[in-house]
Amino acid sequence: MAKIQAIRGMNDLLPGQSSKWQYLENIVSDLLSKHGYQEIRMPIVEQTELFKRSIGEVTDIVEKEMYTFEDRNGDSLTLRPEGTACCVRAAEQHGLLFNQTQRLWYQGPMFRHERPQKGRYRQFHQIGVECFGFEGPDIDAELIALTDQLWKKLGIRDSVELQINSLGLPEERSAFKSALVVYLSDFKDQLDEDSVRRLDTNPLRILDSKSELTQKILEQAPVLTDFFGEDSKKHFAELTAFLDGLGIRYVVNPKLVRGLDYYSNMVFEWVTDALGAQGTVCAGGRYDGLVKQLGGKGSPGVGFAMGVERLVLLLEELKVFPEELDVVADVYIVAAGDGTQIKAFELAGHLRSKGALRVLQNMGQGSFKSQMKKADKSGARYAVILGSNEIDTDTALVKPLKSDEEQKSVAQSDLIKYIVV
RNA sequence: GUGGGCGUAGCUCAGUCGGUAGAGCUCAGGAUUGUGAUUCCUGCGGUCGAGGGUUCGAUCCCCUUCGCCCACCCCA
């Protein structure tokens, strides 16, 4: 009988890994709360229509990557491929966007049916941040500055690069799109295969093409910024002024095009070359039209999402995780001899509640030697040893496991004082 | 969806020019009485991914299939 395995591209997170995730998540949530952002939690499943209307009908995500299925009543449901649309839906549904501002964040699994590879999975996890009701570029700057801070706290700032671009307003962009298609259609027989396909599906992505010939043809192509109105130009100029003023280095990448339809004006990406093909570790942008598009009264929005798997991969690659992450206990209690276990339970409880220590208590008895081995392997700094001698005298032996200090007999009542220093 | 690489003990891998397999780590026990991480000894542990074919005989050769990994595409 074949063993049942996890679904391809959907990974279990084992103990050695979960501690790393928690480390990252704690730093992120702490930073966000210091900026006054509030957590929001949405369902994992939404009506399929939500994603069709937000991400765009002809994007790869909607066309071939969604986990879509029929509910028992015939409704078409989809496992969320991204969080922004869900967040907008939830905020709008509960009136959070009516004449007010919001700074929100969320965290959780997303699903896309792609071929798995390094840094790309079918169930992956994002930490997303979305702001509503702010029109100006100052909030864009706040978001970018926040991520900049995060990289510094994690110790990876030197390994990521900020790229920014402006896509203009939807109408400006679609005017450019038409002009681009007209221009490129004359070279149709010279373009690479993917670009020809994109001519129909997603012309902006052609700017991204890896084909040299295509890039050469693009040199004479219309330029997006020429289609911008005053407001778009101003917004982007003010944003770069903020970044300059804050001393945040960036590269303006005119080829930077995000894959989702709803972006307008500013888009940005944090990229690294340390992860192979999947170098984008955090990305986002402004989506002023999305709320209205999904049926709301309308509210400007900006946000970004980080890929948790990719970040953890990067932190591992750069070896910036603290070493002691896998140490699960401060103290290991060794109890040898008849009648010592009850005392061990009591002492363990005492050390946990009054000493705020992480305490592992030996289970299953075993020889003194094997208990000491387990104490060592736990990574605990101290072994607290209880034998019949100690029980008789209300003491315990405290043996340091991480240093050469002598072990010491300590009164049970003085244990915390002795260990917590 | 398209390429390429790989599947041998729980983990990391070696190996057999075809005669049903080995090391290190892990785990358990021991090197005298209640002391770990070093060292030494012993032990536990494998339908050699699955199915079929060739052969006296296949883990090794051939075919199929499944799984994993990397890349394209796309994206966090």
PDB file of C-alpha atoms in Angstrom, chain A residues 54-331:
ATOM      1  CA  SER A  54      -9.289  42.188  -9.210  1.00  0.00           C
ATOM      2  CA  ILE A  55      -6.253  40.355 -10.514  1.00  0.00           C
ATOM      3  CA  GLY A  56      -7.481  40.407 -14.107  1.00  0.00           C
ATOM      4  CA  GLU A  57      -9.141  37.823 -16.327  1.00  0.00           C
ATOM      5  CA  VAL A  58      -6.207  37.330 -18.666  1.00  0.00           C
ATOM      6  CA  THR A  59      -3.403  37.085 -16.125  1.00  0.00           C
ATOM      7  CA  ASP A  60      -1.590  33.781 -15.694  1.00  0.00           C
ATOM      8  CA  ILE A  61      -2.757  33.562 -12.121  1.00  0.00           C
ATOM      9  CA  VAL A  62      -6.420  33.617 -13.029  1.00  0.00           C
ATOM     10  CA  GLU A  63      -6.121  31.722 -16.279  1.00  0.00           C
ATOM     11  CA  LYS A  64      -4.186  28.708 -15.156  1.00  0.00           C
ATOM     12  CA  GLU A  65      -2.959  28.862 -11.591  1.00  0.00           C
ATOM     13  CA  MET A  66      -6.019  29.030  -9.381  1.00  0.00           C
ATOM     14  CA  TYR A  67      -7.335  26.203  -7.244  1.00  0.00           C
ATOM     15  CA  THR A  68     -10.979  26.572  -8.195  1.00  0.00           C
ATOM     16  CA  PHE A  69     -13.756  24.173  -7.300  1.00  0.00           C
ATOM     17  CA  GLU A  70     -17.496  24.006  -6.939  1.00  0.00           C
ATOM     18  CA  ASP A  71     -19.132  24.275  -3.587  1.00  0.00           C
ATOM     19  CA  ARG A  72     -21.969  21.850  -2.836  1.00  0.00           C
ATOM     20  CA  ASN A  73     -24.498  24.442  -3.872  1.00  0.00           C
ATOM     21  CA  GLY A  74     -22.807  25.065  -7.195  1.00  0.00           C
ATOM     22  CA  ASP A  75     -20.988  28.296  -6.312  1.00  0.00           C
ATOM     23  CA  SER A  76     -17.525  28.645  -7.780  1.00  0.00           C
ATOM     24  CA  LEU A  77     -14.980  29.027  -4.996  1.00  0.00           C
ATOM     25  CA  THR A  78     -11.228  29.568  -5.120  1.00  0.00           C
ATOM     26  CA  LEU A  79      -8.349  29.066  -2.722  1.00  0.00           C
ATOM     27  CA  ARG A  80      -6.916  32.578  -2.524  1.00  0.00           C
ATOM     28  CA  PRO A  81      -3.910  33.112  -4.806  1.00  0.00           C
ATOM     29  CA  GLU A  82      -3.059  36.405  -3.098  1.00  0.00           C
ATOM     30  CA  GLY A  83      -4.219  38.535  -0.223  1.00  0.00           C
ATOM     31  CA  THR A  84      -4.892  42.067  -1.446  1.00  0.00           C
ATOM     32  CA  ALA A  85      -8.217  41.286  -3.075  1.00  0.00           C
ATOM     33  CA  CYS A  86      -9.365  39.403   0.027  1.00  0.00           C
ATOM     34  CA  CYS A  87      -8.311  42.235   2.274  1.00  0.00           C
ATOM     35  CA  VAL A  88     -10.127  44.819   0.162  1.00  0.00           C
ATOM     36  CA  ARG A  89     -13.227  42.649   0.124  1.00  0.00           C
ATOM     37  CA  ALA A  90     -13.185  42.198   3.888  1.00  0.00           C
ATOM     38  CA  ALA A  91     -12.481  45.845   4.646  1.00  0.00           C
ATOM     39  CA  GLU A  92     -15.163  47.028   2.263  1.00  0.00           C
ATOM     40  CA  GLN A  93     -17.705  44.489   3.490  1.00  0.00           C
ATOM     41  CA  HIS A  94     -17.344  45.702   7.063  1.00  0.00           C
ATOM     42  CA  GLY A  95     -17.290  49.387   6.335  1.00  0.00           C
ATOM     43  CA  LEU A  96     -13.650  49.978   7.179  1.00  0.00           C
ATOM     44  CA  LEU A  97     -13.120  52.035   4.057  1.00  0.00           C
ATOM     45  CA  PHE A  98     -15.879  54.592   4.477  1.00  0.00           C
ATOM     46  CA  ASN A  99     -14.339  58.049   4.880  1.00  0.00           C
ATOM     47  CA  GLN A 100     -11.477  56.769   6.958  1.00  0.00           C
ATOM     48  CA  THR A 101      -7.942  55.521   6.802  1.00  0.00           C
ATOM     49  CA  GLN A 102      -6.701  52.045   7.650  1.00  0.00           C
ATOM     50  CA  ARG A 103      -3.304  50.496   8.148  1.00  0.00           C
ATOM     51  CA  LEU A 104      -3.751  46.731   8.027  1.00  0.00           C
ATOM     52  CA  TRP A 105      -1.643  43.608   7.797  1.00  0.00           C
ATOM     53  CA  TYR A 106      -2.299  39.914   7.485  1.00  0.00           C
ATOM     54  CA  GLN A 107      -0.406  36.714   7.236  1.00  0.00           C
ATOM     55  CA  GLY A 108      -1.173  33.284   5.913  1.00  0.00           C
ATOM     56  CA  PRO A 109      -1.128  30.742   3.107  1.00  0.00           C
ATOM     57  CA  MET A 110      -1.804  31.500  -0.556  1.00  0.00           C
ATOM     58  CA  PHE A 111      -2.318  28.948  -3.314  1.00  0.00           C
ATOM     59  CA  ARG A 112      -1.185  28.855  -6.901  1.00  0.00           C
ATOM     60  CA  HIS A 113      -0.975  25.813  -9.112  1.00  0.00           C
ATOM     61  CA  GLU A 114       2.485  26.319 -10.582  1.00  0.00           C
ATOM     62  CA  ARG A 115       5.350  23.912 -11.053  1.00  0.00           C
ATOM     63  CA  PRO A 116       7.237  24.013  -7.740  1.00  0.00           C
ATOM     64  CA  GLN A 117      10.878  25.032  -7.629  1.00  0.00           C
ATOM     65  CA  LYS A 118      13.214  26.802  -5.272  1.00  0.00           C
ATOM     66  CA  GLY A 119      11.332  29.642  -3.606  1.00  0.00           C
ATOM     67  CA  ARG A 120       8.093  28.801  -5.377  1.00  0.00           C
ATOM     68  CA  TYR A 121       5.448  26.505  -3.951  1.00  0.00           C
ATOM     69  CA  ARG A 122       1.801  25.708  -4.512  1.00  0.00           C
ATOM     70  CA  GLN A 123       0.948  26.606  -0.986  1.00  0.00           C
ATOM     71  CA  PHE A 124       3.136  29.482   0.054  1.00  0.00           C
ATOM     72  CA  HIS A 125       2.900  32.088   2.755  1.00  0.00           C
ATOM     73  CA  GLN A 126       2.766  35.814   2.594  1.00  0.00           C
ATOM     74  CA  ILE A 127       2.844  38.594   5.096  1.00  0.00           C
ATOM     75  CA  GLY A 128       0.843  41.377   3.497  1.00  0.00           C
ATOM     76  CA  VAL A 129       0.390  45.026   4.428  1.00  0.00           C
ATOM     77  CA  GLU A 130      -2.344  47.260   3.008  1.00  0.00           C
ATOM     78  CA  CYS A 131      -3.155  50.918   3.603  1.00  0.00           C
ATOM     79  CA  PHE A 132      -6.417  52.594   2.616  1.00  0.00           C
ATOM     80  CA  GLY A 133      -7.583  56.168   2.355  1.00  0.00           C
ATOM     81  CA  PHE A 134      -4.186  57.771   1.792  1.00  0.00           C
ATOM     82  CA  GLU A 135      -3.691  59.526  -1.522  1.00  0.00           C
ATOM     83  CA  GLY A 136      -0.246  61.002  -1.207  1.00  0.00           C
ATOM     84  CA  PRO A 137       3.158  59.492  -1.824  1.00  0.00           C
ATOM     85  CA  ASP A 138       4.012  59.920   1.858  1.00  0.00           C
ATOM     86  CA  ILE A 139       2.275  56.649   2.707  1.00  0.00           C
ATOM     87  CA  ASP A 140       4.140  54.956  -0.136  1.00  0.00           C
ATOM     88  CA  ALA A 141       7.314  56.191   1.496  1.00  0.00           C
ATOM     89  CA  GLU A 142       6.172  54.960   4.899  1.00  0.00           C
ATOM     90  CA  LEU A 143       5.660  51.460   3.514  1.00  0.00           C
ATOM     91  CA  ILE A 144       9.002  51.372   1.777  1.00  0.00           C
ATOM     92  CA  ALA A 145      10.774  52.801   4.823  1.00  0.00           C
ATOM     93  CA  LEU A 146       9.097  50.141   6.926  1.00  0.00           C
ATOM     94  CA  THR A 147      10.443  47.343   4.775  1.00  0.00           C
ATOM     95  CA  ASP A 148      13.841  49.014   4.724  1.00  0.00           C
ATOM     96  CA  GLN A 149      13.775  48.953   8.528  1.00  0.00           C
ATOM     97  CA  LEU A 150      12.778  45.319   8.508  1.00  0.00           C
ATOM     98  CA  TRP A 151      15.745  44.262   6.383  1.00  0.00           C
ATOM     99  CA  LYS A 152      18.032  46.133   8.741  1.00  0.00           C
ATOM    100  CA  LYS A 153      16.558  44.394  11.772  1.00  0.00           C
ATOM    101  CA  LEU A 154      16.923  41.025  10.078  1.00  0.00           C
ATOM    102  CA  GLY A 155      20.465  41.783   9.024  1.00  0.00           C
ATOM    103  CA  ILE A 156      19.947  41.350   5.293  1.00  0.00           C
ATOM    104  CA  ARG A 157      19.824  44.961   4.162  1.00  0.00           C
ATOM    105  CA  ASP A 158      23.010  44.688   2.113  1.00  0.00           C
ATOM    106  CA  SER A 159      21.679  41.715   0.184  1.00  0.00           C
ATOM    107  CA  VAL A 160      18.476  43.234  -1.144  1.00  0.00           C
ATOM    108  CA  GLU A 161      17.946  45.989  -3.670  1.00  0.00           C
ATOM    109  CA  LEU A 162      14.959  48.282  -3.989  1.00  0.00           C
ATOM    110  CA  GLN A 163      13.552  48.738  -7.462  1.00  0.00           C
ATOM    111  CA  ILE A 164      10.732  51.168  -8.138  1.00  0.00           C
ATOM    112  CA  ASN A 165       8.712  52.267 -11.096  1.00  0.00           C
ATOM    113  CA  SER A 166       5.487  54.038 -11.943  1.00  0.00           C
ATOM    114  CA  LEU A 167       2.792  52.520 -14.075  1.00  0.00           C
ATOM    115  CA  GLY A 168       0.708  55.691 -14.238  1.00  0.00           C
ATOM    116  CA  LEU A 169      -3.067  55.785 -14.100  1.00  0.00           C
ATOM    117  CA  PRO A 170      -5.007  52.961 -15.737  1.00  0.00           C
ATOM    118  CA  GLU A 171      -6.114  55.164 -18.630  1.00  0.00           C
ATOM    119  CA  GLU A 172      -2.578  56.438 -19.194  1.00  0.00           C
ATOM    120  CA  ARG A 173      -1.282  52.934 -19.082  1.00  0.00           C
ATOM    121  CA  SER A 174      -3.853  51.600 -21.509  1.00  0.00           C
ATOM    122  CA  ALA A 175      -3.078  54.423 -23.951  1.00  0.00           C
ATOM    123  CA  PHE A 176       0.566  53.408 -23.710  1.00  0.00           C
ATOM    124  CA  LYS A 177      -0.358  49.764 -24.068  1.00  0.00           C
ATOM    125  CA  SER A 178      -2.201  50.443 -27.330  1.00  0.00           C
ATOM    126  CA  ALA A 179       0.709  52.476 -28.684  1.00  0.00           C
ATOM    127  CA  LEU A 180       3.124  49.719 -27.699  1.00  0.00           C
ATOM    128  CA  VAL A 181       1.066  47.047 -29.387  1.00  0.00           C
ATOM    129  CA  VAL A 182       0.816  49.111 -32.556  1.00  0.00           C
ATOM    130  CA  TYR A 183       4.562  49.645 -32.568  1.00  0.00           C
ATOM    131  CA  LEU A 184       5.476  46.041 -31.817  1.00  0.00           C
ATOM    132  CA  SER A 185       3.030  44.559 -34.278  1.00  0.00           C
ATOM    133  CA  ASP A 186       5.323  45.721 -37.075  1.00  0.00           C
ATOM    134  CA  PHE A 187       8.063  43.507 -35.658  1.00  0.00           C
ATOM    135  CA  LYS A 188       5.872  40.522 -34.906  1.00  0.00           C
ATOM    136  CA  ASP A 189       8.017  38.100 -36.928  1.00  0.00           C
ATOM    137  CA  GLN A 190      11.169  39.162 -35.071  1.00  0.00           C
ATOM    138  CA  LEU A 191       9.862  38.968 -31.521  1.00  0.00           C
ATOM    139  CA  ASP A 192      10.494  35.950 -29.360  1.00  0.00           C
ATOM    140  CA  GLU A 193       7.718  33.448 -28.958  1.00  0.00           C
ATOM    141  CA  ASP A 194       6.665  34.515 -25.469  1.00  0.00           C
ATOM    142  CA  SER A 195       6.500  38.148 -26.462  1.00  0.00           C
ATOM    143  CA  VAL A 196       4.256  37.417 -29.429  1.00  0.00           C
ATOM    144  CA  ARG A 197       1.878  35.679 -27.086  1.00  0.00           C
ATOM    145  CA  ARG A 198       2.016  38.583 -24.636  1.00  0.00           C
ATOM    146  CA  LEU A 199       1.102  40.974 -27.425  1.00  0.00           C
ATOM    147  CA  ASP A 200      -2.421  39.718 -26.925  1.00  0.00           C
ATOM    148  CA  THR A 201      -2.377  38.831 -23.290  1.00  0.00           C
ATOM    149  CA  ASN A 202      -0.134  41.210 -21.395  1.00  0.00           C
ATOM    150  CA  PRO A 203       1.835  43.630 -23.599  1.00  0.00           C
ATOM    151  CA  LEU A 204       3.508  45.377 -20.654  1.00  0.00           C
ATOM    152  CA  ARG A 205       5.299  42.164 -19.773  1.00  0.00           C
ATOM    153  CA  ILE A 206       7.129  42.285 -23.084  1.00  0.00           C
ATOM    154  CA  LEU A 207       9.257  45.058 -21.590  1.00  0.00           C
ATOM    155  CA  ASP A 208      10.591  42.340 -19.324  1.00  0.00           C
ATOM    156  CA  SER A 209      11.593  39.983 -22.132  1.00  0.00           C
ATOM    157  CA  LYS A 210      14.929  38.243 -21.872  1.00  0.00           C
ATOM    158  CA  SER A 211      15.364  38.083 -25.632  1.00  0.00           C
ATOM    159  CA  GLU A 212      18.131  40.386 -26.841  1.00  0.00           C
ATOM    160  CA  LEU A 213      16.471  41.033 -30.150  1.00  0.00           C
ATOM    161  CA  THR A 214      13.223  41.933 -28.474  1.00  0.00           C
ATOM    162  CA  GLN A 215      15.060  44.322 -26.173  1.00  0.00           C
ATOM    163  CA  LYS A 216      16.717  45.876 -29.196  1.00  0.00           C
ATOM    164  CA  ILE A 217      13.365  46.426 -30.861  1.00  0.00           C
ATOM    165  CA  LEU A 218      12.084  47.968 -27.643  1.00  0.00           C
ATOM    166  CA  GLU A 219      14.743  50.670 -27.739  1.00  0.00           C
ATOM    167  CA  GLN A 220      12.697  52.649 -30.251  1.00  0.00           C
ATOM    168  CA  ALA A 221       9.347  51.822 -28.669  1.00  0.00           C
ATOM    169  CA  PRO A 222       7.032  54.357 -27.065  1.00  0.00           C
ATOM    170  CA  VAL A 223       7.912  55.218 -23.475  1.00  0.00           C
ATOM    171  CA  LEU A 224       5.356  54.856 -20.708  1.00  0.00           C
ATOM    172  CA  THR A 225       6.234  58.057 -18.902  1.00  0.00           C
ATOM    173  CA  ASP A 226       5.452  60.097 -22.017  1.00  0.00           C
ATOM    174  CA  PHE A 227       1.838  59.141 -21.491  1.00  0.00           C
ATOM    175  CA  PHE A 228       1.700  60.376 -17.899  1.00  0.00           C
ATOM    176  CA  GLY A 229      -0.410  63.331 -16.868  1.00  0.00           C
ATOM    177  CA  GLU A 230       0.752  65.939 -14.335  1.00  0.00           C
ATOM    178  CA  ASP A 231      -0.581  64.043 -11.321  1.00  0.00           C
ATOM    179  CA  SER A 232       1.222  60.830 -12.132  1.00  0.00           C
ATOM    180  CA  LYS A 233       4.483  62.644 -12.752  1.00  0.00           C
ATOM    181  CA  LYS A 234       4.117  64.582  -9.535  1.00  0.00           C
ATOM    182  CA  HIS A 235       3.282  61.555  -7.421  1.00  0.00           C
ATOM    183  CA  PHE A 236       6.341  59.684  -8.547  1.00  0.00           C
ATOM    184  CA  ALA A 237       8.628  62.693  -8.255  1.00  0.00           C
ATOM    185  CA  GLU A 238       7.465  63.313  -4.707  1.00  0.00           C
ATOM    186  CA  LEU A 239       7.963  59.697  -3.782  1.00  0.00           C
ATOM    187  CA  THR A 240      11.552  59.660  -5.000  1.00  0.00           C
ATOM    188  CA  ALA A 241      12.118  62.920  -3.121  1.00  0.00           C
ATOM    189  CA  PHE A 242      10.956  61.206   0.061  1.00  0.00           C
ATOM    190  CA  LEU A 243      13.238  58.252  -0.547  1.00  0.00           C
ATOM    191  CA  ASP A 244      16.175  60.542  -1.284  1.00  0.00           C
ATOM    192  CA  GLY A 245      15.448  62.519   1.855  1.00  0.00           C
ATOM    193  CA  LEU A 246      15.304  59.342   3.922  1.00  0.00           C
ATOM    194  CA  GLY A 247      18.519  58.061   2.431  1.00  0.00           C
ATOM    195  CA  ILE A 248      16.928  54.927   1.031  1.00  0.00           C
ATOM    196  CA  ARG A 249      18.788  53.778  -2.043  1.00  0.00           C
ATOM    197  CA  TYR A 250      16.692  52.669  -4.995  1.00  0.00           C
ATOM    198  CA  VAL A 251      16.920  51.883  -8.662  1.00  0.00           C
ATOM    199  CA  VAL A 252      14.271  53.165 -11.028  1.00  0.00           C
ATOM    200  CA  ASN A 253      13.514  50.219 -13.246  1.00  0.00           C
ATOM    201  CA  PRO A 254      11.258  51.242 -16.155  1.00  0.00           C
ATOM    202  CA  LYS A 255      10.888  47.573 -17.038  1.00  0.00           C
ATOM    203  CA  LEU A 256       9.393  46.749 -13.663  1.00  0.00           C
ATOM    204  CA  VAL A 257       5.858  45.611 -14.372  1.00  0.00           C
ATOM    205  CA  ARG A 258       3.835  43.827 -11.767  1.00  0.00           C
ATOM    206  CA  GLY A 259       1.780  40.859 -12.816  1.00  0.00           C
ATOM    207  CA  LEU A 260      -1.516  41.956 -11.415  1.00  0.00           C
ATOM    208  CA  ASP A 261      -3.836  44.290 -13.280  1.00  0.00           C
ATOM    209  CA  TYR A 262      -4.936  46.464 -10.401  1.00  0.00           C
ATOM    210  CA  TYR A 263      -1.758  48.448  -9.842  1.00  0.00           C
ATOM    211  CA  SER A 264      -1.570  52.140 -10.598  1.00  0.00           C
ATOM    212  CA  ASN A 265       1.235  54.638 -10.198  1.00  0.00           C
ATOM    213  CA  MET A 266       3.953  53.448  -7.854  1.00  0.00           C
ATOM    214  CA  VAL A 267       5.137  49.834  -7.840  1.00  0.00           C
ATOM    215  CA  PHE A 268       8.179  48.480  -6.070  1.00  0.00           C
ATOM    216  CA  GLU A 269      10.091  45.290  -5.544  1.00  0.00           C
ATOM    217  CA  TRP A 270      12.844  44.181  -3.205  1.00  0.00           C
ATOM    218  CA  VAL A 271      15.063  41.741  -5.049  1.00  0.00           C
ATOM    219  CA  THR A 272      18.074  39.626  -4.217  1.00  0.00           C
ATOM    220  CA  ASP A 273      20.464  37.618  -6.329  1.00  0.00           C
ATOM    221  CA  ALA A 274      21.105  35.122  -3.540  1.00  0.00           C
ATOM    222  CA  LEU A 275      18.108  32.888  -4.178  1.00  0.00           C
ATOM    223  CA  GLY A 276      18.440  31.695  -7.751  1.00  0.00           C
ATOM    224  CA  ALA A 277      15.562  32.282 -10.125  1.00  0.00           C
ATOM    225  CA  GLN A 278      13.049  33.494  -7.562  1.00  0.00           C
ATOM    226  CA  GLY A 279      14.706  36.723  -6.497  1.00  0.00           C
ATOM    227  CA  THR A 280      11.738  38.828  -5.475  1.00  0.00           C
ATOM    228  CA  VAL A 281      11.371  38.754  -1.745  1.00  0.00           C
ATOM    229  CA  CYS A 282       8.841  41.532  -1.260  1.00  0.00           C
ATOM    230  CA  ALA A 283       6.741  43.450  -3.754  1.00  0.00           C
ATOM    231  CA  GLY A 284       3.794  45.767  -3.983  1.00  0.00           C
ATOM    232  CA  GLY A 285       2.395  49.029  -5.169  1.00  0.00           C
ATOM    233  CA  ARG A 286      -0.521  51.386  -5.327  1.00  0.00           C
ATOM    234  CA  TYR A 287      -3.973  50.306  -6.431  1.00  0.00           C
ATOM    235  CA  ASP A 288      -6.210  53.347  -6.251  1.00  0.00           C
ATOM    236  CA  GLY A 289      -8.924  51.941  -8.481  1.00  0.00           C
ATOM    237  CA  LEU A 290      -9.345  48.534  -6.925  1.00  0.00           C
ATOM    238  CA  VAL A 291     -11.828  49.306  -4.166  1.00  0.00           C
ATOM    239  CA  LYS A 292     -14.229  50.948  -6.584  1.00  0.00           C
ATOM    240  CA  GLN A 293     -13.684  48.192  -9.085  1.00  0.00           C
ATOM    241  CA  LEU A 294     -14.819  45.669  -6.486  1.00  0.00           C
ATOM    242  CA  GLY A 295     -17.990  47.610  -5.853  1.00  0.00           C
ATOM    243  CA  GLY A 296     -17.027  50.020  -3.103  1.00  0.00           C
ATOM    244  CA  LYS A 297     -17.469  53.774  -3.043  1.00  0.00           C
ATOM    245  CA  GLY A 298     -13.767  54.054  -3.751  1.00  0.00           C
ATOM    246  CA  SER A 299     -10.709  54.557  -1.610  1.00  0.00           C
ATOM    247  CA  PRO A 300      -7.062  54.815  -2.534  1.00  0.00           C
ATOM    248  CA  GLY A 301      -4.949  51.832  -1.552  1.00  0.00           C
ATOM    249  CA  VAL A 302      -1.284  50.836  -1.333  1.00  0.00           C
ATOM    250  CA  GLY A 303       0.291  47.677  -0.117  1.00  0.00           C
ATOM    251  CA  PHE A 304       2.876  45.008  -0.472  1.00  0.00           C
ATOM    252  CA  ALA A 305       3.447  41.359   0.310  1.00  0.00           C
ATOM    253  CA  MET A 306       6.474  39.431   1.463  1.00  0.00           C
ATOM    254  CA  GLY A 307       7.082  35.807   0.600  1.00  0.00           C
ATOM    255  CA  VAL A 308       7.795  34.070   3.888  1.00  0.00           C
ATOM    256  CA  GLU A 309       9.449  30.979   2.364  1.00  0.00           C
ATOM    257  CA  ARG A 310      11.727  33.169   0.286  1.00  0.00           C
ATOM    258  CA  LEU A 311      12.675  35.339   3.216  1.00  0.00           C
ATOM    259  CA  VAL A 312      13.469  32.338   5.386  1.00  0.00           C
ATOM    260  CA  LEU A 313      15.520  30.906   2.529  1.00  0.00           C
ATOM    261  CA  LEU A 314      17.411  34.175   2.278  1.00  0.00           C
ATOM    262  CA  LEU A 315      18.002  34.402   6.017  1.00  0.00           C
ATOM    263  CA  GLU A 316      19.345  30.847   5.933  1.00  0.00           C
ATOM    264  CA  GLU A 317      21.532  31.581   2.942  1.00  0.00           C
ATOM    265  CA  LEU A 318      23.003  34.597   4.703  1.00  0.00           C
ATOM    266  CA  LYS A 319      23.287  32.725   7.998  1.00  0.00           C
ATOM    267  CA  VAL A 320      21.689  35.471  10.030  1.00  0.00           C
ATOM    268  CA  PHE A 321      19.430  33.374  12.241  1.00  0.00           C
ATOM    269  CA  PRO A 322      20.406  33.412  15.901  1.00  0.00           C
ATOM    270  CA  GLU A 323      22.120  30.165  16.823  1.00  0.00           C
ATOM    271  CA  GLU A 324      20.063  29.352  19.882  1.00  0.00           C
ATOM    272  CA  LEU A 325      16.757  29.170  17.993  1.00  0.00           C
ATOM    273  CA  ASP A 326      16.525  25.417  18.364  1.00  0.00           C
ATOM    274  CA  VAL A 327      17.244  25.331  22.053  1.00  0.00           C
ATOM    275  CA  VAL A 328      13.933  24.423  23.599  1.00  0.00           C
ATOM    276  CA  ALA A 329      14.752  24.557  27.300  1.00  0.00           C
ATOM    277  CA  ASP A 330      16.775  26.486  29.857  1.00  0.00           C
ATOM    278  CA  VAL A 331      16.726  23.729  32.416  1.00  0.00           C
TER     279      VAL A 331
END
